Amino acid sequence: QEAAKYEKKVMVLDFVTPTPLGNSWGLGGTCVNVGCIPKKLMHQAALLGQALQDSRKFGWQFTEEVKHNWMTMTESVQNYIGSLNWGYRVALREKKVTYENAYGEFVGPHTVKATNKRGVEKLYTAERFLIATGERPRYLGIPGDKEYCISSDDLFSLPYCPRKTLVVGASYVALECAGFLAGLGLDVTVMVRSILLRGFDQDMANKIGEYMEEHGINFIREFVPIKVEQIEEGTPGRLKVTAKSTKGNEIIEGEYNTVLLAIGRDACTRKIGLDKVGVKINEKTGKIPVNDEEQTNVPYIYAVGDILQDKLELTPVAIQAGRLLVQRLYAGATSKCDYVNVPTTVFTPLEYGACGYSEETAVEKFGEENIEVYHSHFWPLEWTVPSRDNNKCYAKIICNIQDNERVIGFHVLGPNAGEVTQGFAAAIKCGVTKGQLDSTIGIHPVCAEV
Amino acid sequence: GKNEYDLLVIGGGSGGLACAKEAAQFGRKVAVLDYVEPSPQGTKWGLGGTCVNVGCIPKKLMHQAALLGSALKDAQHYGWNIAQPVHHSWSVMAQAVQNYVKSLNWGHRVQLQDKKVKYFNMKGSFSDLHTIRGLTKAGKETIVTAENIVIATGGRPKYPMQIAGALEYGITSDDLFWLKESPGKTLTPFVFNVSLECAGFLTGIGLDTTVMMRSIPLRGFDQQMASLVTEHMESYGTKFLKRCFPTKVEKLESNRLQVTWKNTDLGTEETESFDTVMWAVGRAPDTETLNLETVGVKTNSESGKIIVDASEATSVPHIYAVGDITEGRPELTPTAIAAGKLLAQRLFGQSSELMDYDNVPTTVFTPLEYGCVGLSEEAAVQCYGSDNIEVYHAYYKPLEFTVAERVATQCYIKMVCLRESEQRILGLHFIGPNAGEVIQGFGLGIKCGATYPQLMKTIGIHPTCAEEITKLHITKRSGLDAVVTGC
């Protein structure tokens, strides 16, 4: 869309290879269809379930029995997504960007072959190319995984309630999904190979896990599934999962209605003809290394988003990188995407917002004696009346003593963590110090003032 | 002779308690006098001041109750089956809120004890420069002397004494939060944030609520934002009687109240009956019974508030004042607390840091919340001239509203910047859910001198409402449509 502003002739090829279970979706990519958007809406549905319980303590009176209807929720969510798909198509049309619902792959220099759903092939040439094919969920490679398990690609449009669910994985995708499924009243178990939220501050990750456990989510730690079998067909059916301990020979079995795999995502770079044009990829991860201007080793081919090596897999980062790239190419701008201090939020039942270094990375980079960690538990005012979870919410900032106690890490665990974290991220971009933080007056009574 | 205490604080509210506890940390001998004169309706409460008992805390909790009412409606769209009808019980809510407040009263007393601060439940007044006379409810007198004295007695709601029946039949926010029974059909005349916030949550819990205003809402706040807030409240169900002012209140045989008012637009006089009339005509500083003239502490002749300098000192060297009682300061808990702490640190802790009252972020907890920090657009224009400022703005829709099919017409963000190259941010205004949470961090950024380019370099967190602030790019000057579309 940005390139079209500069009166360039632009084409977008978008195609969704159906999931093993046959699921597909419209224009917009992961975020819109099977990521951030439906995730946050279902998380909201779960939060509203909690709000219902709280509301009784605030004087609201209604029948004891409150049930959740999966189909009502999913239909609403899918309708909204449909409106976004539509919105994107309209936007592209208005901006005179040519859109083709076809699978693109390089066949030679400056040339791409587009194959649509019906197998019709067309060739297109362009001066420059941008690869932004993103990723898809990884499968375990065990018997029964593709036949019987679902992934996040399937969950948000599942036409039946998943019921008793086993979530395999410890990524934020796994924990967020487990979180909202439990919040909707389902029986949820999470099977974790080793640690939670690898790459995130482990102190915070453990607190998130603890909170989830206290709220009824079962964790099976240090096990991996080795086979999935179907006991009974149905929507959902019944599945038997066999798992092996990572620490010995113990084998366990469990029965679930649904098995959701959330063990990671693989870049969609292997089958788009990159070898035909000489674009180098990391053979192991499939990711594309680029320079700080998002350029691959082939000068006229660029890449943005989840497929980039060593960059963050986040929608806003991809958007920013894409926009700035185009502004550099066609509007004479020089700004590069700033990948440092990118704030993020994990929308688990107890939300976690962060910006900057984790405590362990800060210690590693600066040395324990050169950093100061300020922290506090807090109790959101809104949780007092319903007597909920006293002392579970938590905030910590990590400061660099040698640099005027500059804030280099911000972490908060509590409601609306995203809303809280955003402004602090802006402040960190401005180089905020602990002294400035101390002299800023709090808004009262909100969680962020802590 | 030697003074009994190093520090005596008159007033156990946000400012007073913060100051006293901080001073005690330095090993000083500290005492606090706190006394609540019952409201005309007879309401009284414990230690902690306005915020804890009849301000921020109960207000936010009742606001939360109202928000949960909306959540109940939203929940149905998200698949939750709730059998109709749904009722709200004032007494269940009020009792829960009052119990929580009482636990805070208790908590404060325990804290004072732990920190070895002496607490007197007495009404204090000056006998001479270093002597305070404390009077208990029963009339027992105690004399206390101190080296340094801090006045932090705060304020109380005013009554419009010129309106017949106002005092006898009306209540104020002092009473609202302690009502054992529902206030029923309520009228809140005049419009400070207190009345809008209260009218908001009363509407949210299902009560027939009317706001009466003579001129503009939220005086002192950015007026464009203020009208969006009231516009939302109107669509939310709160009734507004604009350009009207009450002339008398009478009690009917049914025990309801009949209010007569003048409509300045039509030049007519109208009446209607209500169960409750809650005045929100401003607050008056609680200085009358302090005997300030005896010791020469100067007050502002118009407002009655105590005049202080940048170090919180009054016209008398060893007598200080913090909080709502001081002239020219924001009437906010966090500023009172900060000022109280810094004062104690300067008096007893070798610090010289003064309180910075600039760029204090705040939030109005109306049904659609409004958070802001820095200058309003009109103040910026006045200060710098409209040619020298750039206003970025956007109408956005919170993701959570989509499935809930909620209207987001008034969800709006505005950032006022200097126009010159650096584009320093002068003011940020946000209307939407969780406004307080959104604004807090940006308040910090503004304290660091944040500029528009720095904000634009900040990556957004997706999906949140706050990220819209990092995406602002349409200026008012351009005249372009400021509605955010798409992801």
PDB file of C-alpha atoms in Angstrom, chain B residues 322-432:
ATOM      1  CA  VAL B 322       0.463  19.964  50.866  1.00  0.00           C
ATOM      2  CA  GLY B 323      -2.416  18.573  48.866  1.00  0.00           C
ATOM      3  CA  ASP B 324      -5.816  19.926  47.936  1.00  0.00           C
ATOM      4  CA  ILE B 325      -5.518  22.698  50.504  1.00  0.00           C
ATOM      5  CA  THR B 326      -2.738  24.462  48.619  1.00  0.00           C
ATOM      6  CA  GLU B 327      -3.338  27.233  46.090  1.00  0.00           C
ATOM      7  CA  GLY B 328      -2.468  26.629  42.455  1.00  0.00           C
ATOM      8  CA  ARG B 329      -1.817  22.895  42.770  1.00  0.00           C
ATOM      9  CA  PRO B 330      -3.724  20.104  41.013  1.00  0.00           C
ATOM     10  CA  GLU B 331      -6.277  18.446  43.277  1.00  0.00           C
ATOM     11  CA  LEU B 332      -4.868  14.964  42.806  1.00  0.00           C
ATOM     12  CA  THR B 333      -3.757  12.231  45.173  1.00  0.00           C
ATOM     13  CA  PRO B 334      -0.490  11.325  43.473  1.00  0.00           C
ATOM     14  CA  THR B 335       0.745  14.948  43.479  1.00  0.00           C
ATOM     15  CA  ALA B 336      -0.149  15.291  47.154  1.00  0.00           C
ATOM     16  CA  ILE B 337       1.691  12.091  47.974  1.00  0.00           C
ATOM     17  CA  ALA B 338       4.755  13.079  45.955  1.00  0.00           C
ATOM     18  CA  ALA B 339       4.791  16.583  47.427  1.00  0.00           C
ATOM     19  CA  GLY B 340       4.400  15.201  50.954  1.00  0.00           C
ATOM     20  CA  LYS B 341       7.251  12.738  50.507  1.00  0.00           C
ATOM     21  CA  LEU B 342       9.608  15.256  48.939  1.00  0.00           C
ATOM     22  CA  LEU B 343       8.836  17.740  51.694  1.00  0.00           C
ATOM     23  CA  ALA B 344       9.771  15.200  54.348  1.00  0.00           C
ATOM     24  CA  GLN B 345      12.941  14.373  52.433  1.00  0.00           C
ATOM     25  CA  ARG B 346      13.888  18.038  52.304  1.00  0.00           C
ATOM     26  CA  LEU B 347      13.120  18.631  55.985  1.00  0.00           C
ATOM     27  CA  PHE B 348      14.814  15.579  57.403  1.00  0.00           C
ATOM     28  CA  GLY B 349      16.727  13.819  54.652  1.00  0.00           C
ATOM     29  CA  GLN B 350      19.241  16.287  53.211  1.00  0.00           C
ATOM     30  CA  SER B 351      17.409  16.408  49.897  1.00  0.00           C
ATOM     31  CA  SER B 352      16.820  19.587  47.992  1.00  0.00           C
ATOM     32  CA  GLU B 353      14.544  18.163  45.309  1.00  0.00           C
ATOM     33  CA  LEU B 354      11.457  20.251  44.721  1.00  0.00           C
ATOM     34  CA  MET B 355       8.148  18.933  43.468  1.00  0.00           C
ATOM     35  CA  ASP B 356       7.614  19.209  39.722  1.00  0.00           C
ATOM     36  CA  TYR B 357       3.989  20.037  39.022  1.00  0.00           C
ATOM     37  CA  ASP B 358       4.413  20.144  35.262  1.00  0.00           C
ATOM     38  CA  ASN B 359       3.033  17.517  32.943  1.00  0.00           C
ATOM     39  CA  VAL B 360       1.062  15.679  35.588  1.00  0.00           C
ATOM     40  CA  PRO B 361      -0.956  12.960  33.879  1.00  0.00           C
ATOM     41  CA  THR B 362      -4.548  12.448  34.941  1.00  0.00           C
ATOM     42  CA  THR B 363      -7.634  10.479  34.008  1.00  0.00           C
ATOM     43  CA  VAL B 364     -11.348  11.153  34.181  1.00  0.00           C
ATOM     44  CA  PHE B 365     -13.123   7.872  34.849  1.00  0.00           C
ATOM     45  CA  THR B 366     -16.283   8.477  32.892  1.00  0.00           C
ATOM     46  CA  PRO B 367     -17.941   5.496  31.148  1.00  0.00           C
ATOM     47  CA  LEU B 368     -15.588   6.103  28.233  1.00  0.00           C
ATOM     48  CA  GLU B 369     -12.426   7.139  30.047  1.00  0.00           C
ATOM     49  CA  TYR B 370     -10.361  10.200  29.221  1.00  0.00           C
ATOM     50  CA  GLY B 371      -6.656  10.292  30.019  1.00  0.00           C
ATOM     51  CA  CYS B 372      -4.397  13.231  29.383  1.00  0.00           C
ATOM     52  CA  VAL B 373      -1.002  14.688  30.117  1.00  0.00           C
ATOM     53  CA  GLY B 374       0.377  18.110  29.278  1.00  0.00           C
ATOM     54  CA  LEU B 375      -1.368  20.990  27.559  1.00  0.00           C
ATOM     55  CA  SER B 376      -4.861  21.087  26.141  1.00  0.00           C
ATOM     56  CA  GLU B 377      -5.068  22.227  22.529  1.00  0.00           C
ATOM     57  CA  GLU B 378      -6.455  25.602  23.537  1.00  0.00           C
ATOM     58  CA  ALA B 379      -3.714  26.160  26.122  1.00  0.00           C
ATOM     59  CA  ALA B 380      -1.064  25.258  23.549  1.00  0.00           C
ATOM     60  CA  VAL B 381      -2.568  27.658  21.018  1.00  0.00           C
ATOM     61  CA  GLN B 382      -2.655  30.386  23.625  1.00  0.00           C
ATOM     62  CA  CYS B 383       0.907  29.719  24.666  1.00  0.00           C
ATOM     63  CA  TYR B 384       2.554  29.289  21.274  1.00  0.00           C
ATOM     64  CA  GLY B 385       0.101  30.440  18.624  1.00  0.00           C
ATOM     65  CA  SER B 386      -1.797  28.096  16.300  1.00  0.00           C
ATOM     66  CA  ASP B 387       0.818  28.490  13.553  1.00  0.00           C
ATOM     67  CA  ASN B 388       3.481  27.073  15.834  1.00  0.00           C
ATOM     68  CA  ILE B 389       1.715  23.915  16.895  1.00  0.00           C
ATOM     69  CA  GLU B 390       0.822  20.762  15.036  1.00  0.00           C
ATOM     70  CA  VAL B 391      -2.046  18.578  16.200  1.00  0.00           C
ATOM     71  CA  TYR B 392      -2.046  14.913  15.182  1.00  0.00           C
ATOM     72  CA  HIS B 393      -5.253  13.008  15.696  1.00  0.00           C
ATOM     73  CA  ALA B 394      -7.122   9.797  15.000  1.00  0.00           C
ATOM     74  CA  TYR B 395     -10.502   8.183  15.555  1.00  0.00           C
ATOM     75  CA  TYR B 396      -9.919   4.502  16.251  1.00  0.00           C
ATOM     76  CA  LYS B 397     -11.933   1.431  17.195  1.00  0.00           C
ATOM     77  CA  PRO B 398     -10.836  -0.822  20.052  1.00  0.00           C
ATOM     78  CA  LEU B 399     -10.657  -4.411  18.779  1.00  0.00           C
ATOM     79  CA  GLU B 400     -12.814  -5.607  21.667  1.00  0.00           C
ATOM     80  CA  PHE B 401     -15.676  -3.375  20.475  1.00  0.00           C
ATOM     81  CA  THR B 402     -15.934  -5.139  17.124  1.00  0.00           C
ATOM     82  CA  VAL B 403     -17.429  -8.470  18.178  1.00  0.00           C
ATOM     83  CA  ALA B 404     -19.335  -6.714  20.949  1.00  0.00           C
ATOM     84  CA  GLU B 405     -20.933  -4.495  18.276  1.00  0.00           C
ATOM     85  CA  ARG B 406     -20.206  -1.390  20.331  1.00  0.00           C
ATOM     86  CA  VAL B 407     -20.093   2.041  18.844  1.00  0.00           C
ATOM     87  CA  ALA B 408     -16.674   3.697  18.978  1.00  0.00           C
ATOM     88  CA  THR B 409     -17.564   7.147  17.655  1.00  0.00           C
ATOM     89  CA  GLN B 410     -15.895   8.950  20.535  1.00  0.00           C
ATOM     90  CA  CYS B 411     -12.748   6.826  20.739  1.00  0.00           C
ATOM     91  CA  TYR B 412     -10.260   9.499  19.828  1.00  0.00           C
ATOM     92  CA  ILE B 413      -6.620  10.411  20.293  1.00  0.00           C
ATOM     93  CA  LYS B 414      -4.994  13.781  19.918  1.00  0.00           C
ATOM     94  CA  MET B 415      -1.354  14.779  20.265  1.00  0.00           C
ATOM     95  CA  VAL B 416      -0.379  18.438  20.414  1.00  0.00           C
ATOM     96  CA  CYS B 417       3.217  19.154  19.322  1.00  0.00           C
ATOM     97  CA  LEU B 418       5.415  22.107  18.638  1.00  0.00           C
ATOM     98  CA  ARG B 419       5.646  22.596  14.902  1.00  0.00           C
ATOM     99  CA  GLU B 420       9.356  23.331  14.691  1.00  0.00           C
ATOM    100  CA  SER B 421      11.777  20.620  13.563  1.00  0.00           C
ATOM    101  CA  GLU B 422      12.105  18.664  16.786  1.00  0.00           C
ATOM    102  CA  GLN B 423       8.326  18.522  17.278  1.00  0.00           C
ATOM    103  CA  ARG B 424       8.354  18.191  21.041  1.00  0.00           C
ATOM    104  CA  ILE B 425       5.096  16.838  22.447  1.00  0.00           C
ATOM    105  CA  LEU B 426       3.172  19.400  24.479  1.00  0.00           C
ATOM    106  CA  GLY B 427       0.076  17.406  25.274  1.00  0.00           C
ATOM    107  CA  LEU B 428      -1.443  13.978  24.717  1.00  0.00           C
ATOM    108  CA  HIS B 429      -5.142  13.215  25.004  1.00  0.00           C
ATOM    109  CA  PHE B 430      -6.752   9.795  24.814  1.00  0.00           C
ATOM    110  CA  ILE B 431     -10.377   8.730  25.049  1.00  0.00           C
ATOM    111  CA  GLY B 432     -11.036   5.031  25.264  1.00  0.00           C
TER     112      GLY B 432
END
